[in-house]
XYZ file of N, CA and C in Angstrom:
768
model
N 32.165 -55.128 -4.839
C 32.934 -53.950 -4.348
C 32.321 -52.901 -4.281
N 31.828 -52.234 -3.121
C 31.390 -50.965 -2.831
C 31.714 -49.343 -3.798
N 32.122 -48.827 -4.744
C 32.096 -48.402 -5.294
C 32.707 -46.837 -4.351
N 32.155 -46.627 -3.285
C 32.494 -45.512 -2.419
C 33.379 -45.801 -1.301
N 33.526 -47.096 -1.244
C 34.344 -47.299 -0.380
C 35.895 -48.184 -0.798
N 35.521 -47.741 -2.808
C 36.497 -48.539 -2.887
C 36.881 -50.394 -2.290
N 37.878 -50.788 -1.425
C 37.508 -52.225 -1.571
C 37.142 -53.064 -0.645
N 36.962 -54.280 -0.531
C 35.934 -54.722 0.608
C 36.552 -54.856 1.768
N 38.465 -54.358 2.468
C 38.513 -54.369 3.886
C 38.104 -52.987 4.354
N 37.862 -51.603 2.841
C 37.269 -50.304 3.134
C 36.140 -50.069 3.390
N 35.128 -51.329 2.585
C 33.900 -51.142 3.181
C 33.532 -51.558 4.644
N 34.495 -52.653 5.044
C 34.375 -52.805 6.783
C 34.223 -52.549 7.502
N 35.832 -51.750 7.385
C 36.008 -50.494 7.983
C 35.346 -48.976 8.038
N 34.381 -48.919 7.329
C 33.992 -47.379 7.006
C 32.583 -48.132 7.950
N 31.844 -49.087 7.587
C 30.434 -49.912 8.354
C 30.763 -49.892 9.642
N 32.399 -50.693 10.582
C 32.588 -50.790 12.033
C 32.641 -49.019 12.546
N 32.991 -48.411 11.484
C 33.353 -47.119 12.075
C 32.036 -46.199 12.241
N 30.935 -46.618 11.635
C 29.928 -45.625 11.313
C 28.851 -45.942 12.545
N 29.868 -47.238 13.381
C 28.789 -47.671 14.629
C 29.699 -47.319 15.655
N 31.099 -47.070 15.333
C 31.607 -46.407 16.694
C 30.716 -45.002 17.634
N 31.718 -45.280 19.183
C 30.149 -43.974 20.296
C 32.030 -43.962 21.169
N 32.317 -42.310 21.355
C 33.191 -42.362 22.174
C 32.451 -43.284 23.321
N 33.076 -44.359 24.572
C 33.202 -44.431 25.498
C 32.781 -42.796 26.784
N 30.973 -43.377 27.323
C 30.506 -42.498 28.422
C 31.976 -41.456 28.547
N 32.475 -41.678 29.702
C 33.597 -40.751 30.384
C 34.396 -40.281 29.121
N 34.505 -39.964 28.134
C 35.111 -39.513 27.064
C 33.426 -38.603 26.270
N 32.217 -38.325 26.276
C 31.813 -37.773 25.971
C 32.217 -36.197 26.349
N 32.168 -35.419 25.553
C 32.472 -34.162 25.793
C 31.820 -33.113 25.034
N 30.259 -32.584 25.416
C 29.090 -32.127 24.584
C 29.633 -29.982 24.833
N 29.511 -29.767 24.195
C 29.300 -28.294 23.947
C 28.654 -27.587 25.273
N 27.865 -28.650 26.191
C 26.564 -27.925 26.865
C 27.707 -27.928 28.012
N 28.300 -29.634 27.869
C 29.019 -30.224 29.169
C 30.746 -29.033 29.323
N 31.202 -29.071 27.676
C 31.856 -28.012 28.480
C 31.912 -26.164 29.250
N 31.021 -25.999 28.518
C 30.570 -24.845 29.099
C 30.009 -25.183 30.970
N 29.801 -25.676 31.478
C 29.237 -26.126 32.291
C 30.451 -26.501 33.265
N 31.902 -27.394 33.260
C 32.524 -27.769 33.759
C 33.467 -26.207 32.906
N 34.270 -26.030 32.883
C 35.377 -24.993 32.136
C 34.704 -23.715 33.289
N 32.827 -23.048 32.779
C 33.011 -22.184 33.643
C 32.653 -22.461 35.465
N 32.453 -23.879 35.253
C 32.389 -23.733 37.180
C 33.758 -23.957 37.823
N 35.017 -24.654 37.481
C 36.039 -24.978 38.194
C 36.824 -23.989 37.643
N 37.226 -23.075 36.002
C 37.516 -22.818 36.360
C 38.873 -22.949 35.550
N 38.988 -24.370 34.786
C 39.708 -25.362 34.003
C 38.723 -25.810 32.978
N 39.366 -26.510 32.371
C 38.561 -27.407 31.038
C 39.071 -28.420 31.145
N 38.317 -29.587 31.415
C 38.577 -30.736 31.549
C 38.019 -31.616 30.213
N 39.645 -31.494 30.201
C 40.113 -32.843 28.734
C 39.575 -34.122 29.276
N 38.225 -34.820 28.687
C 37.933 -36.286 28.819
C 39.412 -37.139 27.635
N 39.912 -36.313 27.311
C 41.312 -37.862 26.120
C 42.263 -37.196 27.040
N 41.665 -36.689 28.378
C 43.503 -36.742 29.620
C 44.433 -36.186 29.001
N 44.056 -34.559 28.586
C 45.600 -34.057 28.019
C 46.236 -33.144 29.322
N 47.375 -33.114 29.533
C 48.447 -32.930 30.853
C 47.643 -31.650 30.741
N 47.753 -30.716 29.971
C 47.194 -29.406 29.226
C 46.296 -28.900 29.837
N 45.358 -29.487 30.237
C 44.051 -29.251 30.271
C 44.398 -29.085 31.750
N 44.868 -28.778 32.979
C 45.444 -28.665 33.894
C 45.568 -27.002 33.964
N 45.379 -26.273 33.395
C 46.077 -24.836 33.288
C 44.785 -23.797 33.615
N 45.315 -22.960 34.694
C 43.365 -22.029 35.283
C 43.721 -21.334 34.095
N 42.299 -20.997 33.909
C 41.773 -19.514 33.502
C 41.265 -18.508 34.113
N 42.022 -17.306 33.938
C 41.867 -16.578 33.972
C 40.447 -15.759 34.898
N 39.760 -15.620 33.505
C 38.477 -14.749 33.268
C 37.368 -15.965 33.307
N 37.649 -17.336 34.555
C 36.194 -18.487 34.092
C 34.773 -18.275 33.096
N 33.820 -16.251 33.468
C 32.430 -16.323 33.680
C 32.660 -15.767 31.408
N 34.295 -15.330 31.692
C 33.529 -15.087 30.097
C 34.494 -15.853 29.389
N 34.843 -17.570 29.738
C 35.737 -18.306 29.165
C 35.151 -19.150 28.008
N 35.050 -18.662 26.516
C 34.885 -19.925 25.783
C 35.393 -20.978 25.075
N 35.736 -21.857 24.922
C 36.998 -23.045 24.451
C 36.603 -22.448 22.487
N 38.347 -21.723 22.012
C 38.179 -22.041 20.323
C 38.194 -23.181 20.364
N 37.799 -23.480 19.233
C 37.433 -24.772 18.326
C 37.758 -25.038 16.239
N 38.698 -26.306 17.049
C 39.346 -26.363 15.297
C 38.572 -27.953 15.371
N 39.180 -28.320 13.930
C 38.160 -29.451 13.153
C 39.273 -30.354 12.400
N 40.505 -31.611 12.454
C 41.375 -32.204 11.679
C 40.335 -33.291 10.718
N 41.338 -33.852 9.822
C 41.056 -34.546 8.941
C 41.760 -35.915 8.572
N 41.200 -37.144 9.048
C 42.038 -38.224 9.202
C 41.997 -38.929 8.242
N 42.667 -38.855 7.298
C 42.110 -39.205 5.447
C 43.239 -40.241 5.750
N 41.659 -41.543 5.362
C 42.130 -43.227 5.704
C 42.556 -43.331 3.695
N 43.182 -44.211 3.593
C 43.089 -44.781 2.218
C 44.399 -46.213 1.702
N 43.445 -46.893 1.334
C 44.475 -48.717 1.563
C 46.257 -47.955 0.449
N 46.392 -48.494 0.805
C 47.943 -48.547 0.303
C 48.312 -49.465 -0.664
N 49.284 -49.723 -1.372
C 49.461 -50.616 -2.909
C 49.827 -51.929 -2.209
N 50.101 -52.269 -0.845
C 50.401 -53.316 -0.430
C 49.490 -53.519 0.797
N 48.263 -52.961 1.267
C 47.318 -53.469 1.333
C 47.026 -52.733 2.498
N 47.887 -51.754 2.988
C 47.995 -51.638 4.294
C 47.366 -50.151 4.256
N 46.838 -49.705 6.052
C 45.649 -49.058 5.929
C 46.278 -47.385 6.473
N 46.824 -46.258 5.906
C 47.779 -45.148 5.742
C 46.978 -43.816 6.037
N 47.721 -43.054 6.294
C 46.786 -41.801 6.652
C 47.403 -40.765 5.709
N 46.729 -39.478 5.238
C 47.174 -38.541 4.828
C 47.829 -37.348 5.717
N 48.903 -37.393 5.858
C 50.213 -35.768 6.928
C 50.526 -34.690 5.917
N 50.568 -33.538 6.863
C 51.131 -32.190 6.186
C 52.299 -32.155 6.862
N 53.150 -31.328 6.279
C 53.784 -30.321 7.279
C 54.002 -29.299 6.499
N 53.531 -28.668 8.054
C 53.593 -26.718 7.799
C 54.747 -26.157 7.709
N 54.310 -24.773 7.067
C 55.210 -24.255 6.402
C 55.998 -23.026 7.288
N 57.045 -23.286 7.288
C 58.438 -23.524 7.946
C 58.377 -20.910 7.794
N 57.389 -21.414 7.680
C 56.918 -19.475 7.778
C 55.822 -18.640 8.247
N 54.817 -20.176 8.902
C 54.049 -20.546 9.875
C 54.218 -18.892 11.582
N 53.242 -18.269 11.965
C 53.512 -18.148 13.212
C 54.111 -19.213 14.257
N 53.272 -19.639 13.918
C 53.529 -21.067 15.390
C 53.106 -22.298 14.495
N 53.483 -23.742 15.482
C 53.508 -24.241 14.937
C 54.581 -24.195 13.507
N 55.622 -23.914 12.907
C 56.365 -23.763 12.305
C 56.858 -24.972 11.812
N 56.427 -25.971 10.844
C 57.731 -26.864 10.339
C 56.846 -28.589 10.887
N 56.068 -27.806 11.788
C 55.403 -29.094 12.158
C 54.906 -30.449 11.954
N 54.722 -30.847 11.943
C 54.443 -32.403 10.979
C 52.457 -31.913 11.310
N 51.111 -31.999 11.140
C 49.855 -32.124 11.453
C 48.942 -32.553 10.492
N 47.856 -33.183 10.535
C 47.152 -33.467 9.788
C 45.999 -32.273 9.425
N 45.971 -32.434 8.420
C 44.872 -30.947 7.354
C 43.704 -30.951 8.069
N 43.412 -29.782 8.839
C 42.680 -29.233 9.147
C 42.716 -27.739 10.106
N 41.725 -27.378 10.968
C 42.435 -25.392 11.129
C 41.136 -25.497 11.700
N 40.625 -24.264 12.407
C 40.233 -23.488 13.654
C 38.984 -23.364 12.490
N 37.550 -23.266 13.745
C 35.934 -23.627 12.934
C 35.752 -22.328 12.175
N 35.372 -21.268 11.465
C 35.295 -20.123 10.552
C 33.376 -19.599 10.486
N 32.951 -18.814 11.002
C 31.528 -18.589 11.073
C 30.833 -18.821 10.098
N 30.992 -19.836 9.513
C 30.340 -20.028 8.277
C 30.406 -21.473 7.655
N 31.220 -22.336 8.239
C 31.378 -23.466 8.891
C 29.831 -24.154 9.614
N 29.227 -25.497 8.975
C 27.938 -26.134 9.452
C 28.370 -26.751 10.495
N 29.373 -27.589 10.621
C 29.478 -28.681 11.392
C 31.472 -28.726 11.432
N 31.723 -29.954 12.260
C 33.726 -29.912 12.665
C 33.805 -30.837 11.092
N 32.437 -31.697 10.493
C 33.178 -31.745 9.531
C 32.950 -31.258 8.197
N 32.240 -30.041 8.423
C 32.682 -29.054 7.217
C 34.021 -27.833 7.435
N 34.659 -27.953 9.163
C 35.306 -27.590 8.795
C 36.673 -28.757 8.437
N 36.595 -29.223 8.991
C 37.618 -29.964 8.457
C 37.348 -30.522 6.977
N 37.103 -30.663 5.952
C 36.983 -30.857 4.467
C 37.088 -29.436 4.071
N 36.640 -28.412 4.196
C 37.138 -27.087 3.760
C 38.575 -26.823 4.428
N 39.009 -26.507 5.765
C 40.749 -26.879 5.522
C 41.576 -27.210 4.897
N 40.805 -29.327 4.500
C 42.060 -30.129 3.642
C 41.536 -29.161 2.205
N 40.835 -28.662 2.059
C 40.625 -28.310 -0.126
C 41.184 -27.248 -0.069
N 41.539 -26.550 1.155
C 42.427 -25.479 1.183
C 43.689 -25.531 1.040
N 43.662 -26.704 1.725
C 45.251 -26.919 2.415
C 46.420 -28.036 1.394
N 45.497 -28.719 0.790
C 46.418 -29.482 0.135
C 45.451 -30.219 -1.267
N 44.534 -29.158 -1.535
C 43.831 -29.460 -2.569
C 42.680 -30.611 -3.294
N 42.419 -31.181 -1.585
C 41.504 -32.219 -1.676
C 40.080 -32.112 -1.744
N 39.420 -32.227 -2.376
C 38.028 -32.303 -3.332
C 37.803 -33.333 -2.119
N 36.767 -32.772 -1.285
C 35.979 -33.277 -0.308
C 34.734 -34.246 -0.871
N 33.965 -33.867 -2.055
C 33.215 -35.187 -2.323
C 34.353 -36.956 -2.891
N 35.338 -36.655 -2.770
C 36.167 -38.002 -2.867
C 36.661 -38.414 -1.673
N 35.793 -37.747 -0.710
C 36.155 -38.248 0.661
C 34.884 -38.856 1.999
N 34.460 -39.379 2.009
C 33.416 -40.016 2.792
C 33.846 -39.662 4.140
N 32.839 -39.030 4.678
C 33.267 -39.576 5.838
C 32.614 -39.906 7.282
N 33.141 -40.929 7.958
C 32.490 -42.595 8.580
C 32.191 -41.909 9.756
N 33.387 -41.618 10.963
C 32.953 -40.998 12.234
C 33.525 -39.565 12.455
N 32.975 -39.676 13.872
C 33.677 -37.952 14.755
C 33.974 -38.872 15.599
N 35.689 -38.667 16.444
C 35.937 -39.355 17.061
C 36.148 -38.220 18.576
N 36.206 -38.687 19.716
C 36.050 -37.236 20.538
C 36.903 -36.726 20.366
N 37.100 -35.320 21.065
C 37.849 -34.674 20.571
C 38.903 -33.984 21.587
N 39.866 -33.122 21.664
C 41.285 -33.144 22.467
C 41.309 -31.723 22.526
N 41.668 -31.829 23.746
C 42.396 -29.944 24.440
C 43.443 -29.947 24.723
N 44.368 -28.877 23.875
C 45.230 -28.657 24.163
C 45.747 -27.357 24.669
N 46.938 -27.320 25.231
C 46.995 -26.363 26.348
C 46.962 -24.921 26.355
N 46.646 -24.282 25.080
C 45.703 -23.103 24.556
C 44.168 -23.173 24.790
N 43.815 -24.622 24.837
C 42.076 -24.735 24.880
C 41.678 -24.157 23.706
N 42.265 -25.214 22.960
C 41.183 -25.154 21.521
C 41.330 -26.622 21.642
N 40.166 -26.720 20.767
C 39.502 -28.395 21.312
C 39.126 -28.608 20.110
N 40.201 -29.597 19.647
C 40.167 -29.820 18.361
C 39.393 -31.512 17.647
N 38.136 -31.136 16.918
C 37.547 -32.913 16.790
C 37.941 -32.981 15.668
N 38.518 -34.723 15.363
C 39.228 -35.441 14.098
C 38.035 -35.863 13.563
N 38.045 -35.911 12.792
C 36.889 -36.011 12.016
C 37.779 -36.779 11.620
N 36.352 -38.422 10.284
C 37.461 -39.641 9.746
C 36.860 -39.887 8.678
N 37.716 -39.606 7.987
C 36.912 -40.186 6.568
C 37.588 -41.314 5.465
N 37.355 -41.403 4.176
C 37.485 -42.623 3.267
C 38.189 -41.964 2.294
N 38.744 -42.166 1.007
C 39.818 -41.512 0.449
C 39.406 -43.277 -0.652
N 38.601 -43.157 -0.910
C 38.639 -45.093 -1.869
C 39.214 -44.276 -2.919
N 39.858 -43.238 -3.576
C 40.281 -43.679 -4.740
C 41.421 -42.856 -4.646
N 42.458 -43.128 -4.100
C 43.997 -42.487 -4.192
C 44.012 -41.829 -5.354
N 44.244 -42.306 -5.857
C 45.591 -42.142 -7.800
C 43.897 -40.622 -8.096
N 42.870 -39.770 -7.888
C 42.266 -38.842 -7.841
C 42.023 -37.737 -7.106
N 43.367 -37.817 -6.255
C 43.429 -36.924 -5.703
C 44.949 -35.886 -6.339
N 44.851 -35.218 -6.279
C 45.829 -34.724 -6.986
C 46.268 -33.640 -6.460
N 47.208 -33.563 -5.710
C 47.510 -32.324 -4.157
C 47.986 -31.109 -4.874
N 47.293 -30.117 -4.105
C 47.517 -29.216 -4.354
C 48.076 -28.135 -3.421
N 49.014 -27.512 -3.444
C 49.572 -27.039 -1.735
C 49.494 -25.858 -1.428
N 48.841 -25.676 -0.769
C 48.763 -23.860 -0.425
C 50.387 -23.488 0.639
N 50.729 -23.246 -0.494
C 52.639 -22.969 -0.507
C 52.699 -21.981 1.348
N 51.294 -21.045 1.593
C 51.223 -20.216 2.091
C 51.088 -20.948 3.916
N 50.867 -22.193 3.954
C 50.624 -23.084 4.977
C 50.678 -24.478 4.753
N 50.933 -24.925 3.911
C 51.998 -26.548 3.402
C 53.280 -26.023 3.129
N 54.250 -27.051 3.982
C 55.590 -27.303 2.849
C 55.010 -28.579 2.165
N 54.477 -29.548 2.427
C 55.167 -31.103 2.337
C 54.019 -31.415 2.757
N 53.471 -32.332 1.965
C 51.909 -34.176 2.192
C 52.786 -34.927 1.908
N 52.181 -36.014 2.673
C 53.402 -37.457 2.554
C 52.120 -38.296 3.424
N 52.153 -39.480 3.492
C 51.427 -40.457 3.548
C 52.205 -41.525 4.739
N 51.648 -41.811 6.131
C 51.930 -43.042 6.609
C 51.289 -43.299 7.038
N 51.981 -45.186 7.994
C 50.997 -46.760 7.673
C 50.173 -46.182 9.138
N 48.943 -46.534 9.437
C 48.904 -45.714 10.442
C 48.388 -46.857 11.653
N 49.351 -47.553 11.287
C 49.308 -48.695 12.363
C 50.409 -48.726 13.199
N 51.746 -48.339 12.158
C 52.948 -47.314 13.025
C 52.834 -46.706 14.682
N 51.732 -45.959 14.277
C 51.449 -45.359 15.638
C 50.716 -46.458 16.782
N 51.331 -47.953 16.878
C 50.385 -48.307 17.721
C 51.776 -49.701 18.122
N 52.574 -50.027 17.486
C 54.018 -49.884 17.681
C 54.829 -49.484 18.308
N 55.955 -49.833 19.048
C 57.625 -49.585 19.038
C 58.455 -48.708 18.376
N 58.460 -49.420 17.094
C 59.389 -49.386 16.431
C 59.474 -47.822 15.919
N 60.335 -47.133 15.960
C 60.729 -46.188 15.024
C 60.497 -44.747 16.491
N 59.835 -45.713 17.903
C 59.501 -43.917 18.689
C 59.950 -44.251 19.748
N 59.998 -42.576 20.764
C 60.331 -42.289 21.399
C 59.525 -41.703 22.676
N 59.763 -41.859 24.065
C 58.996 -40.480 24.632
C 59.660 -40.179 25.486
N 59.157 -39.001 25.781
C 60.100 -38.086 27.058
C 59.185 -36.911 27.924
N 59.358 -37.501 29.204
C 58.648 -36.740 30.492
C 58.555 -35.435 30.420
N 57.497 -35.174 30.464
C 57.874 -33.553 30.686
C 56.378 -33.262 32.457
N 56.352 -31.492 32.130
C 55.534 -31.894 33.287
C 55.047 -30.518 33.850
N 54.259 -29.979 33.800
C 52.812 -29.674 33.878
C 52.391 -29.075 35.014
N 51.700 -28.593 35.456
C 52.078 -28.086 36.650
C 51.459 -28.594 37.371
N 53.069 -29.483 37.875
C 53.000 -30.275 38.191
C 52.808 -31.753 38.575
N 52.645 -31.925 37.288
C 51.960 -32.936 36.813
C 52.488 -33.723 35.886
N 53.135 -35.260 36.226
C 53.896 -35.520 34.842
C 53.222 -36.011 33.539
N 54.526 -36.239 32.928
C 53.213 -36.817 31.493
C 54.124 -36.907 30.813
N 54.016 -38.411 29.345
C 54.791 -38.771 28.159
C 54.179 -37.822 27.060
N 55.292 -36.982 26.351
C 54.988 -36.945 24.767
C 55.890 -37.732 24.061
N 54.869 -38.386 23.108
C 55.009 -39.495 22.077
C 56.114 -38.863 20.801
N 56.961 -39.440 20.163
C 57.886 -38.781 19.464
C 57.975 -39.879 17.825
N 57.007 -40.364 16.634
C 57.853 -40.834 16.051
C 58.026 -40.748 14.429
N 59.540 -41.809 14.851
C 60.253 -40.731 13.442
C 59.855 -41.567 12.721
N 59.672 -41.723 11.079
C 59.103 -41.506 9.823
C 60.102 -41.288 8.611
N 60.158 -42.679 8.031
C 60.608 -41.876 6.768
C 60.274 -42.269 5.683
N 59.377 -40.815 4.645
C 58.886 -41.526 3.605
C 59.940 -41.358 2.365
N 58.977 -41.368 1.216
C 60.196 -41.002 -0.049
C 60.795 -40.085 -0.447
N 59.950 -38.760 0.346
C 60.803 -37.654 -0.237
C 61.179 -37.325 0.995
N 61.714 -37.668 1.953
C 62.477 -37.133 3.812
C 62.194 -37.826 4.646
N 61.983 -37.085 5.856
C 62.056 -37.708 6.852
C 61.356 -37.044 7.942
N 60.384 -37.090 8.784
C 59.118 -36.271 9.448
C 59.634 -37.227 10.407
N 58.727 -35.570 11.330
C 59.387 -36.151 12.977
C 57.174 -35.623 12.927
N 56.828 -37.200 14.179
C 55.700 -36.794 14.367
C 54.864 -37.174 15.621
N 54.526 -35.801 16.432
C 54.774 -35.667 17.921
C 54.035 -34.302 18.440
N 53.931 -34.881 19.588
C 52.766 -34.312 20.127
C 51.739 -34.501 20.129
N 50.646 -33.387 20.009
C 49.048 -33.358 19.682
C 48.857 -34.781 18.447
N 49.322 -34.460 17.515
C 49.155 -34.562 16.299
C 49.081 -36.846 16.584
N 50.379 -36.617 17.170
C 50.476 -38.371 17.363
C 49.995 -39.034 18.680
N 49.090 -37.961 19.488
C 47.876 -38.416 20.276
C 46.770 -38.657 19.655
N 46.302 -37.657 18.810
C 45.281 -38.278 17.771
C 45.837 -39.513 17.088
N 46.659 -39.615 16.081
C 47.192 -41.024 15.683
C 47.006 -42.302 16.797
N 47.582 -41.936 17.917
C 47.674 -43.217 18.836
C 45.795 -43.567 19.125
N 45.328 -43.219 19.198
C 44.263 -42.981 19.749
C 42.953 -43.590 18.532
N 43.232 -42.971 17.163
C 42.782 -43.769 15.530
C 43.265 -44.683 15.429
N 44.438 -44.870 15.668
C 44.764 -46.235 15.317
C 44.311 -47.364 15.771
N 43.957 -46.503 17.870
C 43.182 -47.675 18.310
C 42.397 -47.962 18.226
N 41.374 -47.396 17.938
C 39.535 -47.497 17.245
C 39.172 -48.155 15.931
N 40.271 -48.184 15.218
C 40.439 -48.485 13.552
C 40.511 -50.232 13.684
N 41.990 -49.872 14.729
C 42.768 -51.689 14.886
C 42.032 -52.741 15.993
N 40.958 -51.450 16.760
C 40.806 -52.598 17.589
C 41.500 -52.874 19.244
N 43.042 -52.192 19.001
C 43.960 -52.785 20.056
C 44.498 -51.518 20.585
N 44.862 -51.275 22.117
C 46.031 -50.958 22.395
C 46.692 -50.055 21.523
N 47.649 -49.663 21.869
C 49.433 -50.282 21.775
C 50.010 -50.827 21.878
N 51.574 -50.859 21.401
C 52.087 -51.993 21.995
C 53.267 -51.026 23.568
N 53.021 -50.011 23.404
C 54.088 -49.393 24.196
C 52.648 -48.521 25.616
N 53.265 -48.312 26.700
C 52.784 -48.414 27.343
C 52.401 -46.234 27.956
N 51.703 -45.602 27.799
C 51.529 -43.828 28.529
C 50.777 -43.829 27.215
N 50.152 -44.149 26.343
C 49.556 -43.458 25.596
C 48.991 -41.905 25.905
N 47.684 -42.355 26.916
C 47.645 -41.009 27.718
C 48.334 -40.551 29.856
N 48.065 -39.385 29.167
C 48.921 -39.073 30.564
C 48.001 -39.660 31.205
N 48.393 -40.404 32.881
C 47.800 -41.355 33.761
C 46.688 -40.130 35.437
N 46.166 -39.101 34.529
C 45.289 -38.628 35.584
C 44.718 -37.611 34.525
N 42.881 -37.466 36.093
C 41.995 -37.142 34.787
C 41.887 -35.796 36.223
N 41.606 -34.095 35.714
C 40.843 -33.304 36.514
C 40.041 -33.470 37.235
N 40.081 -33.430 38.187
C 39.235 -32.991 39.582
C 38.091 -32.089 38.579
N 36.561 -32.015 38.699
C 35.728 -30.907 38.637
C 35.057 -30.234 39.364
N 35.424 -29.199 40.515
C 35.169 -28.502 41.518
C 33.622 -27.509 40.308
N 32.498 -28.024 41.358
C 31.447 -27.049 41.038
C 30.743 -26.448 41.667
N 29.906 -25.461 41.056
C 29.939 -24.467 41.683
C 28.565 -24.699 42.610
N 28.296 -24.001 44.242
C 27.780 -24.504 44.921
C 26.258 -24.211 44.608
N 25.338 -25.112 44.732
C 24.365 -25.705 44.682
C 24.414 -26.534 43.296
N 25.443 -26.964 42.563
C 25.232 -27.776 41.287
C 25.114 -29.254 41.637
N 24.788 -29.463 40.632
C 24.605 -31.347 40.555
C 25.321 -32.048 40.425
């Protein structure tokens, strides 16, 4: 058994994820971002987010804000694959009291998205980066506020070594949930919404942990549905895990 990953199952998962490459249609580099947002006045989300359809008031000066979140996986006592989640402080000015993955916006001194995700996890819940083995980075998701969120996947081989220390200014609670639940139709509901004339689904997952009940929805749910699909190598059992549309790209004259 490899001590870096813990169990044989985690070792195999790590090997699988290190080979993961986003589909070509989902690649979204910084160069692509500048070209696509500047040319059309819209952000094109290759994660197919409805929010990306909103117009930009000044495309020439537009620059997407960037953030990274940590999908920290570990093996539960029952042998299931679990992910660490947080409930944001009720005193925060945005998304107060909502469930989220550890993470945040890029700081000027961050080396890369991995650095951002692990730094934020340490600041929010006291997770020492040395306890987490990063195995892959998934394709980005873009919010309606043009925040580009990069999911970073890491494996926590020794859950007992992690002693949570919550930053009360940012985090109200920490819990973990089985990753596979985001592929199942149990305890899930959806709501159709409309944005800029486009109809799409928002998924809500009800989860009961030892310390209470939590609602996991919005971008956090989208990211975890996709992550679970990648880890388990199968689609969810319900329809509509992504809005059924793509944003057209309007090139400037002379572009190819």
